[in-house]
Short mmCIF file of N, CA and C and ligand atoms in Angstrom, two decimals:
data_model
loop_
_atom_site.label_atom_id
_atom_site.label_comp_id
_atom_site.label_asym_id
_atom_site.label_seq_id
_atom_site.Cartn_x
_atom_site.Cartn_y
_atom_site.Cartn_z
N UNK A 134 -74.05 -130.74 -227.15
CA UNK A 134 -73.62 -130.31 -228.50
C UNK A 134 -74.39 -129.04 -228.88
N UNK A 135 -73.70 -128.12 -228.81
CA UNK A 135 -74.24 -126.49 -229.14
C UNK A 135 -74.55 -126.67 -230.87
N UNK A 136 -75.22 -125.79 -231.36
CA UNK A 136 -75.56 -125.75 -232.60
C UNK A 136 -74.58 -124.71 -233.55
N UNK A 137 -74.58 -124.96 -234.88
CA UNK A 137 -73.87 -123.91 -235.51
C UNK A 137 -74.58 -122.66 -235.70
N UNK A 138 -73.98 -121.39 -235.76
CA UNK A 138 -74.82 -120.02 -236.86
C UNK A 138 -74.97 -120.25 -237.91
N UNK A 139 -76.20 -120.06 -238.22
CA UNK A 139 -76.81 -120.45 -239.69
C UNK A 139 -75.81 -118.67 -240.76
N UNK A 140 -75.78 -119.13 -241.61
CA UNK A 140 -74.93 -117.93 -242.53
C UNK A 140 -76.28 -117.35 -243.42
N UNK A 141 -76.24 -116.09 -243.02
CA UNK A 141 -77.63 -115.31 -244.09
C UNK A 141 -76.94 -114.82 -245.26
N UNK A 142 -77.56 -114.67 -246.63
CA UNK A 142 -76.63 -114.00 -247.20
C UNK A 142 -76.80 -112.47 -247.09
N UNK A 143 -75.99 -111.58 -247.65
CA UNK A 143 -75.13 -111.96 -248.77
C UNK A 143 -73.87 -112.61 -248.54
N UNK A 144 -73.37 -112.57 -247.90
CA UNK A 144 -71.93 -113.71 -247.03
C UNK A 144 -71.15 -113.94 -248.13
N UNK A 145 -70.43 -113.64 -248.48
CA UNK A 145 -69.53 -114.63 -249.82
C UNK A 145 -69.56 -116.21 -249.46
N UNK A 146 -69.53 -116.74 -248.20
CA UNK A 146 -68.80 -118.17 -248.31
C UNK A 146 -70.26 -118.81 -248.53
N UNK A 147 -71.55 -118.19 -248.89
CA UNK A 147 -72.61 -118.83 -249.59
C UNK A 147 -72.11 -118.85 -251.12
N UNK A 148 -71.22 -118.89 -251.94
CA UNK A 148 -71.07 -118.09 -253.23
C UNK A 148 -69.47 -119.12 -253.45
N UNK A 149 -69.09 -119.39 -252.45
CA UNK A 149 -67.62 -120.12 -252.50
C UNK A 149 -67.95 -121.65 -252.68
N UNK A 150 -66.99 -122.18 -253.86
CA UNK A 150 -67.46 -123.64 -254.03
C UNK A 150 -66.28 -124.61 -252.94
N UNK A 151 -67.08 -125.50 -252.91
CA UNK A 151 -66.51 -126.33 -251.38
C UNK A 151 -66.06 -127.48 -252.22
N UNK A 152 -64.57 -127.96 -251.43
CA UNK A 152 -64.04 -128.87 -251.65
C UNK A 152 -64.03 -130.48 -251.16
N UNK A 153 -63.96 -131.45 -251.73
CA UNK A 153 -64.17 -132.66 -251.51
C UNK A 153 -63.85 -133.20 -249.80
N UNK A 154 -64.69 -133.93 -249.44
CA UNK A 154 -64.14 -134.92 -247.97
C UNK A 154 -63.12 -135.77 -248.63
N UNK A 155 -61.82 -136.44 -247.97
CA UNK A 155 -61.19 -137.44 -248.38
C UNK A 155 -61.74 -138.54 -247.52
N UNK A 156 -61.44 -138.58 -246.48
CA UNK A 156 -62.31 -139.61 -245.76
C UNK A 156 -63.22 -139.10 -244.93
N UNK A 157 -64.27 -140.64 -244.25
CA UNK A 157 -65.43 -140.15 -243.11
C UNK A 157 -64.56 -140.09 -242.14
N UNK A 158 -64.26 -138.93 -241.13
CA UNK A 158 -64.17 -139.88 -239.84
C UNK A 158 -64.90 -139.24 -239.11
N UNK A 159 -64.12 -139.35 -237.65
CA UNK A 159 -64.80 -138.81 -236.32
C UNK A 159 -65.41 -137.58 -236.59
N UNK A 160 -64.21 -136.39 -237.14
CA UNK A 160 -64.93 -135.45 -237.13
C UNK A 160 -65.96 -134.64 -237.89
N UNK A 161 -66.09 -135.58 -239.06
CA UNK A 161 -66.90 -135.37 -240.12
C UNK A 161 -68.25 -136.06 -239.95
N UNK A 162 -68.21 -136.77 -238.76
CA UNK A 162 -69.69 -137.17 -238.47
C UNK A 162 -69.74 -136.48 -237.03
N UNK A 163 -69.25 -135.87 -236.72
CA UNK A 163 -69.90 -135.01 -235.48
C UNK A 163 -70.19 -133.79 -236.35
N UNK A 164 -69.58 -133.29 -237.66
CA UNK A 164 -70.00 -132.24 -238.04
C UNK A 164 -71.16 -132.52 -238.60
N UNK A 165 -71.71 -133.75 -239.41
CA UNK A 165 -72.93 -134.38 -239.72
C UNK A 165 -74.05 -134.46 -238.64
N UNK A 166 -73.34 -134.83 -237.60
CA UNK A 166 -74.69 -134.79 -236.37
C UNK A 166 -74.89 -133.24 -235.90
N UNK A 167 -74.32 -132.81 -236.07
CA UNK A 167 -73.80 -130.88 -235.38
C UNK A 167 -75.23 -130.37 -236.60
N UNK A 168 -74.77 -130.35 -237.78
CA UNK A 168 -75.55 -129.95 -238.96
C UNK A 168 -77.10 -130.17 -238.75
N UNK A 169 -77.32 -131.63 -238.78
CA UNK A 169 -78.83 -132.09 -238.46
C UNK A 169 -79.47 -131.72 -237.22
N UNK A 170 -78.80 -131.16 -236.14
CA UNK A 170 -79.06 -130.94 -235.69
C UNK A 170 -79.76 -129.09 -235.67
N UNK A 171 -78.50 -128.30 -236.01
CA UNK A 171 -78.60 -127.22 -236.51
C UNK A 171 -80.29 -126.73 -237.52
N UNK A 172 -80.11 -128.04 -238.11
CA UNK A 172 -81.09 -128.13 -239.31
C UNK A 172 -82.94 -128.47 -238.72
N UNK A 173 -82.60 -129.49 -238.11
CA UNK A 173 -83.78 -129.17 -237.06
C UNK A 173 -84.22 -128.67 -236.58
N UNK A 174 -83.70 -127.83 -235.67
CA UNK A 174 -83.79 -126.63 -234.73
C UNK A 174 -84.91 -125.37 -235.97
N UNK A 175 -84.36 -125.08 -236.69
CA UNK A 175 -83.78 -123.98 -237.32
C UNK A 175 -85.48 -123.89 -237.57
N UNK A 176 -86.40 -124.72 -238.15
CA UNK A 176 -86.47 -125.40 -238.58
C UNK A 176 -86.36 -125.45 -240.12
N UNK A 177 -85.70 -126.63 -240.70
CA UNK A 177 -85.61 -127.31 -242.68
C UNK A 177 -85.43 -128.20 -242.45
N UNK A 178 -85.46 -128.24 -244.10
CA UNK A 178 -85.29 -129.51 -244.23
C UNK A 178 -84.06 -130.07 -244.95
N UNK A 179 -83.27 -129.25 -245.19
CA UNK A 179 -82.33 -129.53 -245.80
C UNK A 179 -80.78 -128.11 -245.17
N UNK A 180 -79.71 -128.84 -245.61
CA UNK A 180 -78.72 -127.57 -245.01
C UNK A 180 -77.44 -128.09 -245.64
N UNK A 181 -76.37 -127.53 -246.24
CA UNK A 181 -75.15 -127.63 -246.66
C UNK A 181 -74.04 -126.80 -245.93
N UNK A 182 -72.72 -127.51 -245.57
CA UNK A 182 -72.34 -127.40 -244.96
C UNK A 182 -71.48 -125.54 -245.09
N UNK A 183 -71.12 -125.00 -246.35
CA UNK A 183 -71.06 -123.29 -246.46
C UNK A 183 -72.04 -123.09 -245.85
N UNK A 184 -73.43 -123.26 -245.14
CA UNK A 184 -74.11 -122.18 -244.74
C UNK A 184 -74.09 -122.36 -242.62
N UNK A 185 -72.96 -123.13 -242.53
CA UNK A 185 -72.47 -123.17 -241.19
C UNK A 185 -71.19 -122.51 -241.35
N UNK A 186 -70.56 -122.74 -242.77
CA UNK A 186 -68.91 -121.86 -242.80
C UNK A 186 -67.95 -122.60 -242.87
N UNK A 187 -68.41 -124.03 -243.08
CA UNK A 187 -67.50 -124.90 -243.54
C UNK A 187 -67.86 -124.92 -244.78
N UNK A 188 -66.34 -125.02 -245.56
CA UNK A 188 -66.11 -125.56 -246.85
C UNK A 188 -65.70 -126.67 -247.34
N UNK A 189 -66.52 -128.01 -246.81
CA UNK A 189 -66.23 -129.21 -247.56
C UNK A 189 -67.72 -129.37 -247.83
N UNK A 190 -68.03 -131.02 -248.94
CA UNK A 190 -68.97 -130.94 -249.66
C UNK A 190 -69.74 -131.96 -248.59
N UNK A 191 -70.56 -131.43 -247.58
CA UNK A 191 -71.19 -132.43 -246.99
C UNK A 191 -72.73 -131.71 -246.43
N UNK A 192 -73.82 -132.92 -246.77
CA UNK A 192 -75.42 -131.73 -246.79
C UNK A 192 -75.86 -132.75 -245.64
N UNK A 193 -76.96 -132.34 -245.17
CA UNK A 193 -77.78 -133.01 -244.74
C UNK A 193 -79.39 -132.75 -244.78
N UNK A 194 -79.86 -134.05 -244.97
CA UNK A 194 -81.63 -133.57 -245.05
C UNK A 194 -82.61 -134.42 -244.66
N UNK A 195 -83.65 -133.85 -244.06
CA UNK A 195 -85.03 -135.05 -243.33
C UNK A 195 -86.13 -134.03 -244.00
N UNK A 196 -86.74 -135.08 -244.46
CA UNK A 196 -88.41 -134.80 -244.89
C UNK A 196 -89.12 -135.19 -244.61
N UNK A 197 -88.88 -135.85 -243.22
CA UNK A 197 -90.11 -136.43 -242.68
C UNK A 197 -90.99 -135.32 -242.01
N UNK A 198 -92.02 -135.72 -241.63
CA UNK A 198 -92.94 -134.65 -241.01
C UNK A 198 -92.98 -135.36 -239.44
N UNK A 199 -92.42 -134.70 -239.09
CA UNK A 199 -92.08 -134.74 -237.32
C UNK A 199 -92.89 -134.29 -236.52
N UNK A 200 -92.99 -133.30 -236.99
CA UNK A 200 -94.29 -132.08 -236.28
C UNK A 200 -95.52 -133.15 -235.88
N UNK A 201 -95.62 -133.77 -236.80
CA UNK A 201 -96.88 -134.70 -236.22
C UNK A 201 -96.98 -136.10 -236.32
N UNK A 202 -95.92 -136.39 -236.09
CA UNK A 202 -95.81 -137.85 -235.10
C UNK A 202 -94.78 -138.82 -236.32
N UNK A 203 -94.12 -138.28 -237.60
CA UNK A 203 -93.33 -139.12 -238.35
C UNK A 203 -92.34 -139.16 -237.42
N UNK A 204 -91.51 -141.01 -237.57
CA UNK A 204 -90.13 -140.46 -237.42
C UNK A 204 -89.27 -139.76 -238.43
N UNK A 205 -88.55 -139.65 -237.82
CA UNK A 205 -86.99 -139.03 -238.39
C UNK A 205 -86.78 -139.89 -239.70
N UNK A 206 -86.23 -139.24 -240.89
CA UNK A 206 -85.32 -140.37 -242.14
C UNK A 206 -84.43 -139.47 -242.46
N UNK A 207 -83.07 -139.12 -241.37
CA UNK A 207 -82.18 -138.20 -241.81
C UNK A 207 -81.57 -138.90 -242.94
N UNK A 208 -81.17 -137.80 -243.78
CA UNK A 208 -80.29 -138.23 -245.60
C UNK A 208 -78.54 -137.73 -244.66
N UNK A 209 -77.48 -138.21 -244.33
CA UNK A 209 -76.46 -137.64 -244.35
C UNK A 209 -75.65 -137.70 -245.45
N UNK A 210 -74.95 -136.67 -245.97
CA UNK A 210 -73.80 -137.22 -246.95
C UNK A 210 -72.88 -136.30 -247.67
N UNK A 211 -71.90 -137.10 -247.76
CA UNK A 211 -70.77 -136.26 -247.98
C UNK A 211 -70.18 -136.69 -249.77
N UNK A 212 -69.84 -135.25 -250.39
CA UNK A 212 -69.60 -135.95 -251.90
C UNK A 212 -70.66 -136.00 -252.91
N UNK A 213 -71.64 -135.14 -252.62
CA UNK A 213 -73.18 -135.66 -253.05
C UNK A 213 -72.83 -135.17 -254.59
N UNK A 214 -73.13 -136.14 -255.67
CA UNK A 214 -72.83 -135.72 -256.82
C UNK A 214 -74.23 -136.35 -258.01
N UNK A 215 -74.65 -135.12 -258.91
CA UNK A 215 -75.96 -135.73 -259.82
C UNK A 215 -75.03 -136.64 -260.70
N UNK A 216 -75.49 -137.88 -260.95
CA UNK A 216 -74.88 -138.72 -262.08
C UNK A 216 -75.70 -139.16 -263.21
N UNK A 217 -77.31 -138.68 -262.86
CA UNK A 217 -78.25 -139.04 -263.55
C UNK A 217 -79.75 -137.77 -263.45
N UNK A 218 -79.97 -137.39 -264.71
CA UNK A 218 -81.09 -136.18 -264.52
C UNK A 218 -82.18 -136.33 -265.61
N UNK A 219 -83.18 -136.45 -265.33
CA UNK A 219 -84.42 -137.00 -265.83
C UNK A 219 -84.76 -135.19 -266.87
N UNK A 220 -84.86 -135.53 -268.39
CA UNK A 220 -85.51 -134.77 -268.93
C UNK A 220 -86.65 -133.99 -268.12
N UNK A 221 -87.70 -134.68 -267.97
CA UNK A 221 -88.88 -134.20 -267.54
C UNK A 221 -88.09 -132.93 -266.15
N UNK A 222 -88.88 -131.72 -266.54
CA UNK A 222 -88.97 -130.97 -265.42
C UNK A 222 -89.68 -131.03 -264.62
N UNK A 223 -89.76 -130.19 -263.45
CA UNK A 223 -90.67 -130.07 -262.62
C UNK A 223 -90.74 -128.25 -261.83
N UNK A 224 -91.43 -128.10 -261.24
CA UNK A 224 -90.88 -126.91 -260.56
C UNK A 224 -91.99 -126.70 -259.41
N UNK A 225 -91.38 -126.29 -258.19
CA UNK A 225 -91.70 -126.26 -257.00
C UNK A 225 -91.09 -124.99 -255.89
N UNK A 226 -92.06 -124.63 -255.54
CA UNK A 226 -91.51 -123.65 -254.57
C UNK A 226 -90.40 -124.01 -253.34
N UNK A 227 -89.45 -123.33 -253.67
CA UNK A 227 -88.47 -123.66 -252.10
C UNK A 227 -88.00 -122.64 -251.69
N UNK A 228 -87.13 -122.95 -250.53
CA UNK A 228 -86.82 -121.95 -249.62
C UNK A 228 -85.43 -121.64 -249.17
N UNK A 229 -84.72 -121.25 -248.18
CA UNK A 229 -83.37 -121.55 -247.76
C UNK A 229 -82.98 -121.17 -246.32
N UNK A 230 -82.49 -121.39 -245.82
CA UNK A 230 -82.36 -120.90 -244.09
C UNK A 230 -81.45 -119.75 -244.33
N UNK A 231 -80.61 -119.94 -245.51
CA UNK A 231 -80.03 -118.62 -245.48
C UNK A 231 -80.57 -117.32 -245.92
N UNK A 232 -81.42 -117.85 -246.46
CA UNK A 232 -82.33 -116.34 -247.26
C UNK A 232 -83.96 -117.29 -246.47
N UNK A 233 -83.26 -115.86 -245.43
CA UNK A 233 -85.06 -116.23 -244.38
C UNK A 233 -86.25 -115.89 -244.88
N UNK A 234 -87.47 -116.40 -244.94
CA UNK A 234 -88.83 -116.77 -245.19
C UNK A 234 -88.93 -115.77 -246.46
N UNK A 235 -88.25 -116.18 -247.21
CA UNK A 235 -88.18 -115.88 -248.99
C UNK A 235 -88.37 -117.04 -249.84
N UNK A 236 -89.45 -117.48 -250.70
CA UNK A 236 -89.45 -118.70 -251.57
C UNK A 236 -90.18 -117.89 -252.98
N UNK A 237 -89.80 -118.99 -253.68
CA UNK A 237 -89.78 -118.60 -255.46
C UNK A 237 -89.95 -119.82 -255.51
N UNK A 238 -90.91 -120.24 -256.71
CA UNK A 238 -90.58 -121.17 -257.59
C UNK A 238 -89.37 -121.41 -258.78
N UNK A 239 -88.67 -122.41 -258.38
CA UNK A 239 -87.55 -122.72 -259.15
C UNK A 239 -87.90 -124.43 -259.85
N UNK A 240 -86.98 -124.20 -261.41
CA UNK A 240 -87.84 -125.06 -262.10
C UNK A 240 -85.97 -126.01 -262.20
N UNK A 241 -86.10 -127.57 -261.79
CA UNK A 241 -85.41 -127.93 -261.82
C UNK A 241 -85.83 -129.85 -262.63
N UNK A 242 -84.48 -130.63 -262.73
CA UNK A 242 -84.92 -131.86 -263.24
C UNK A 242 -86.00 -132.66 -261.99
N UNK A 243 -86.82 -133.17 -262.96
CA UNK A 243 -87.68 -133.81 -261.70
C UNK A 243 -87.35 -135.32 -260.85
N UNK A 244 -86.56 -135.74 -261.54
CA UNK A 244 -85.98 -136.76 -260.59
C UNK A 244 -84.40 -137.05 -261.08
N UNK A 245 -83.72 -137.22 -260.08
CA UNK A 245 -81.88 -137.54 -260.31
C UNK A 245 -81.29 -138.24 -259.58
N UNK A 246 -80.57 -139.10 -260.26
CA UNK A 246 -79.83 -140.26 -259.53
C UNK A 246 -78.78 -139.09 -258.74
N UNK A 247 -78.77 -139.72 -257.58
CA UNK A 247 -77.06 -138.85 -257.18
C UNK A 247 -76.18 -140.29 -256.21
N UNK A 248 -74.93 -139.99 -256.48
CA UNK A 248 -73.88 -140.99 -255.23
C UNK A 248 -73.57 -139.95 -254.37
N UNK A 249 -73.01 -141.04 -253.48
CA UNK A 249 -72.78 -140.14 -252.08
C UNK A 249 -72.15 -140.70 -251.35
N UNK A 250 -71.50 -140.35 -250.51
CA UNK A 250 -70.68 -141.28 -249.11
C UNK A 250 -71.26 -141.15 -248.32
N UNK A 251 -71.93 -142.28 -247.47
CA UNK A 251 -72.71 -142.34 -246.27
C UNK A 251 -71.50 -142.04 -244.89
N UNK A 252 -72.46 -142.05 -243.80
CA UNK A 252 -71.93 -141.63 -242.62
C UNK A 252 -71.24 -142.51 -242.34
N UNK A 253 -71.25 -143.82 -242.82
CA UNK A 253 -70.20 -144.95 -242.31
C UNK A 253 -69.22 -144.88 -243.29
N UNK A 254 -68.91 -144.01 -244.36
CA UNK A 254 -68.00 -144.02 -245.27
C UNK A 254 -68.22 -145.06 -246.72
N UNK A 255 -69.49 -145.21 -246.84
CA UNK A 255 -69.75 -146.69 -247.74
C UNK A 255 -70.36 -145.40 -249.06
N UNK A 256 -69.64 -145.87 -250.24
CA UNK A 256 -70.21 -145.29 -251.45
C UNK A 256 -71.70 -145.52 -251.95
N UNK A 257 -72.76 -144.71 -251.81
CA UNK A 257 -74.05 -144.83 -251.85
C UNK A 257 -74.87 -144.30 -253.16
N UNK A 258 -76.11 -144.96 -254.13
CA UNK A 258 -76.45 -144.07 -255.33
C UNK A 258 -78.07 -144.01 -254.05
N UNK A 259 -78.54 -142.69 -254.77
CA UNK A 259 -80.15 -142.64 -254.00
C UNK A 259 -80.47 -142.29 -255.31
N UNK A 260 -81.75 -142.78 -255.73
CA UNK A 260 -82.71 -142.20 -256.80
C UNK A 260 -83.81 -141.23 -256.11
N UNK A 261 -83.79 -139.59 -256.70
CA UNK A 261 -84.90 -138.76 -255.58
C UNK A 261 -85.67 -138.52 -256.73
N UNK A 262 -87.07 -138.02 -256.75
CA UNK A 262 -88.34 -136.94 -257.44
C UNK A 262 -89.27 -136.20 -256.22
N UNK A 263 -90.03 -135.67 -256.67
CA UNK A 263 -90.45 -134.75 -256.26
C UNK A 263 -90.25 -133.80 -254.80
N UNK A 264 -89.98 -133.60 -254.08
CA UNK A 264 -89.67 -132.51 -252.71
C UNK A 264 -88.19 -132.88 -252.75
N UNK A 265 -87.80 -133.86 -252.55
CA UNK A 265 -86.52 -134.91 -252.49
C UNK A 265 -85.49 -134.37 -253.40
N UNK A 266 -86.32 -134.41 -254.62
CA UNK A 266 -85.50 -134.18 -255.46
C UNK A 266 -84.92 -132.65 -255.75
N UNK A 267 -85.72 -131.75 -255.79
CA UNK A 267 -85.73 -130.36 -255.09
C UNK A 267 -84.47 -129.96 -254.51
N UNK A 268 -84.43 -130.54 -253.28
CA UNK A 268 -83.82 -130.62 -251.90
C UNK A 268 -82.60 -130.89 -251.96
N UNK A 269 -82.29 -132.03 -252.74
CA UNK A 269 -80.58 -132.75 -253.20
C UNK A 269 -80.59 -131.78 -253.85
N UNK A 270 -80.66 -131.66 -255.22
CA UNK A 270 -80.20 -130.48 -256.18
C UNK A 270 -80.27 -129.25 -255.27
N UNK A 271 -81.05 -128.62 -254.26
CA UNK A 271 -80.68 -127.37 -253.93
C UNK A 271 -79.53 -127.11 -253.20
N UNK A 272 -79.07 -128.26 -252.18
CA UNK A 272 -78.37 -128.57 -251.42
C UNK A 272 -76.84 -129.00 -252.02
N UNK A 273 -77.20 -129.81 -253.09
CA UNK A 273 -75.58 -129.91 -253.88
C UNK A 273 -75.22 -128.33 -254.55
N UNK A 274 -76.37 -127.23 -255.09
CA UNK A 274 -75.88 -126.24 -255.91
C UNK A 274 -75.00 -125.43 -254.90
N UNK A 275 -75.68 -125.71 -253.57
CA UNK A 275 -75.14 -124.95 -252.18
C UNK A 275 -73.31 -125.00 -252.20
N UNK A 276 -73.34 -126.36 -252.65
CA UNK A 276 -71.89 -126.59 -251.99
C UNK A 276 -70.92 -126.30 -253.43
N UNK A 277 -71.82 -125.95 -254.77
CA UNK A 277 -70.79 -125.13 -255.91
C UNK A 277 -71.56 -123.93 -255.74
N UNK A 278 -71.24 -123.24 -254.49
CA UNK A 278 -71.72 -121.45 -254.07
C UNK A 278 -72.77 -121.29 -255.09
N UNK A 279 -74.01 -122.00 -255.69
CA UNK A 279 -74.76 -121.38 -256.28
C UNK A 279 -76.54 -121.56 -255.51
N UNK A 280 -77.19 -120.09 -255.03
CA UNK A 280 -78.44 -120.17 -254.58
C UNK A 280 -79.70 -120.59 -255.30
N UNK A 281 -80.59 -120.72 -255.22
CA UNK A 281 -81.69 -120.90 -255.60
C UNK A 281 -82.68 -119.58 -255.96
N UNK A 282 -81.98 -119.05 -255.43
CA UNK A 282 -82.22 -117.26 -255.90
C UNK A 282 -81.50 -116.75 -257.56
N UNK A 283 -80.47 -117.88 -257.52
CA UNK A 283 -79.55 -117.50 -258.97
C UNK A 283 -80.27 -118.14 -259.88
N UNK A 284 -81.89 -118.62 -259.75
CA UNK A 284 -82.24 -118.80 -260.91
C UNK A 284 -83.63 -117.81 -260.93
N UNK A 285 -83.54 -117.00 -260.30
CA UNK A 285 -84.64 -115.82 -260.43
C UNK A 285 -84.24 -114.52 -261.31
N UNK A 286 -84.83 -113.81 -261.99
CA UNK A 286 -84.60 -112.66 -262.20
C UNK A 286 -83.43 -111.52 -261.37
N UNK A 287 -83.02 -110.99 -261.43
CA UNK A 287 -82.00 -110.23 -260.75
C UNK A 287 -82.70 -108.96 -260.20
N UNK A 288 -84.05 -108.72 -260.28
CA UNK A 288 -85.03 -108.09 -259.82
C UNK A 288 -85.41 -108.59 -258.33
N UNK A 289 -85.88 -110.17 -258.98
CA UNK A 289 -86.56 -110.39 -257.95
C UNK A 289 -85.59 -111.25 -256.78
N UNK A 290 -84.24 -111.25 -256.83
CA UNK A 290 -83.26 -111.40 -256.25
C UNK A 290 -82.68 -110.57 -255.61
N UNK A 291 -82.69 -109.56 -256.08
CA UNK A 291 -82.26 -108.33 -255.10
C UNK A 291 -83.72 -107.83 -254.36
N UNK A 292 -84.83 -107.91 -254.57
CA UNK A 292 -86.24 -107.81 -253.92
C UNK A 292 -85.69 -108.55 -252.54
N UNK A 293 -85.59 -109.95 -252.64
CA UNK A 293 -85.24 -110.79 -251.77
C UNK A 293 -83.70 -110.74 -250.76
N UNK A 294 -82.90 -110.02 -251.33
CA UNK A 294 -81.49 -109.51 -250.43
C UNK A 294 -82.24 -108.84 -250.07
N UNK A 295 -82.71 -107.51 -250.14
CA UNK A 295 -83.46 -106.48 -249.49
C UNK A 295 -84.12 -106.83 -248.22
N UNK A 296 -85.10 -107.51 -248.57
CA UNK A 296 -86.13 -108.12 -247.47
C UNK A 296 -85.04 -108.48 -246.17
N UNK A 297 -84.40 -109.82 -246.80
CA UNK A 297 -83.35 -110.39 -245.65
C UNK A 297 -82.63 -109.09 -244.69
N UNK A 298 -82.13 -108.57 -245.59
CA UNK A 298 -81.34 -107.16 -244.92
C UNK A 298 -82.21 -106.51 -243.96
N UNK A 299 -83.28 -106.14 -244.51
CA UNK A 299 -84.36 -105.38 -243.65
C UNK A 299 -85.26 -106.76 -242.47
N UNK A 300 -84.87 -107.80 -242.47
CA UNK A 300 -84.84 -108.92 -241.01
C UNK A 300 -83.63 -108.48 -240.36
N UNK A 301 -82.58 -108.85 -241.17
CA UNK A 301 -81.42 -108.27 -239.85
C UNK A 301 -81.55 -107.38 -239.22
N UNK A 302 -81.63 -105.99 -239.93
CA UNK A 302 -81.43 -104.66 -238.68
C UNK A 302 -82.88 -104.57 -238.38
N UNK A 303 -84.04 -105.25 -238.30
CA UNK A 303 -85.15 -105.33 -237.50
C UNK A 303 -84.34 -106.28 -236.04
N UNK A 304 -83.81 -107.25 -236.34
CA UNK A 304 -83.20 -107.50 -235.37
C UNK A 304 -83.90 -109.23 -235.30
N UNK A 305 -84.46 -109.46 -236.52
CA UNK A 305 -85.66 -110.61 -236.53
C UNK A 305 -84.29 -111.83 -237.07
N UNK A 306 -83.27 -112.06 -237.42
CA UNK A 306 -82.68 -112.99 -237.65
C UNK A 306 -81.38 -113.20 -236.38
NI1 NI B 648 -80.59 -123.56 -249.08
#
């Protein structure tokens, strides 16, 4: 199983909102295993499926620390929707595979119920906070085309297209 091209921006189909799975099947969990895999490699911890170039709503994410001896706790899921968002903020630095080794602190709810369709097709709620929680919300904004850069200044957003641009024709992405 070859891996997908990760999508850098500026790309429009980072920016395009993705439409619903109707059902799980075969090929929506090879695109789930394709993804995590992708996502591994790469290395993150998180990845939505516009930044391979598909447009349906399906993320995937592991936070385990592998590097030194955790297993694996891949999150697969398709449909990922907030149904619940905790007043309390939080804010934490993150990152994106599509906008290479660029992070900002972005200030988001600190913990949120979300549902989801698991890989076996079974309707799922997860309660996330802190990194977790981050991670779902960055990963669901992914799949309504919105970055984590769209909550920075438009300064320091175009600072950050710049940079990326100047990785590509270095030849570093
Ligand atoms: Ni991202």
């Amino acid at each position: 199983m070859s891996n997908y091209d990760i999508i850098y921006v500026p790309d429009p189909v980072l920016k395009t909102k993705s439409h619903e799975v109707q059902s799980i099947t075969d090929d929506i969990r090879g695109q789930m295993d394709k993804m995590l895999q992708t996502m591994y490699d790469a290395p993150g911890i998180g990845l939505a499926a516009n930044q391979v170039g598909i447009l349906n709503r399906v993320i995937v994410m592991d936070l385990s620390d592998r590097e030194n001896g955790e297993e694996a706790a891949p999150w697969l899921m398709a449909n990922p929707e907030v149904i619940w968002e905790s007043e309390e903020m939080s804010v934490m630095q993150e990152g994106c595979l599509s906008i290479p080794r660029q992070y900002a602190d972005v200030e988001r709810p600190a913990s949120v119920r979300v549902k989801y369709v698991d890989y076996d097709g079974e309707q799922k709620e997860m309660e996330a906070s802190g990194l977790l929680s981050h991670c779902v919300q960055h990963e669901i904004d992914h799949l309504n085309g919105v970055l984590f850069t769209d909550y920075l200044t438009s300064l320091k957003r175009n600072m950050m297209l710049k940079k990326v641009d100047k990785l590509k024709k270095q030849g570093l992405l």
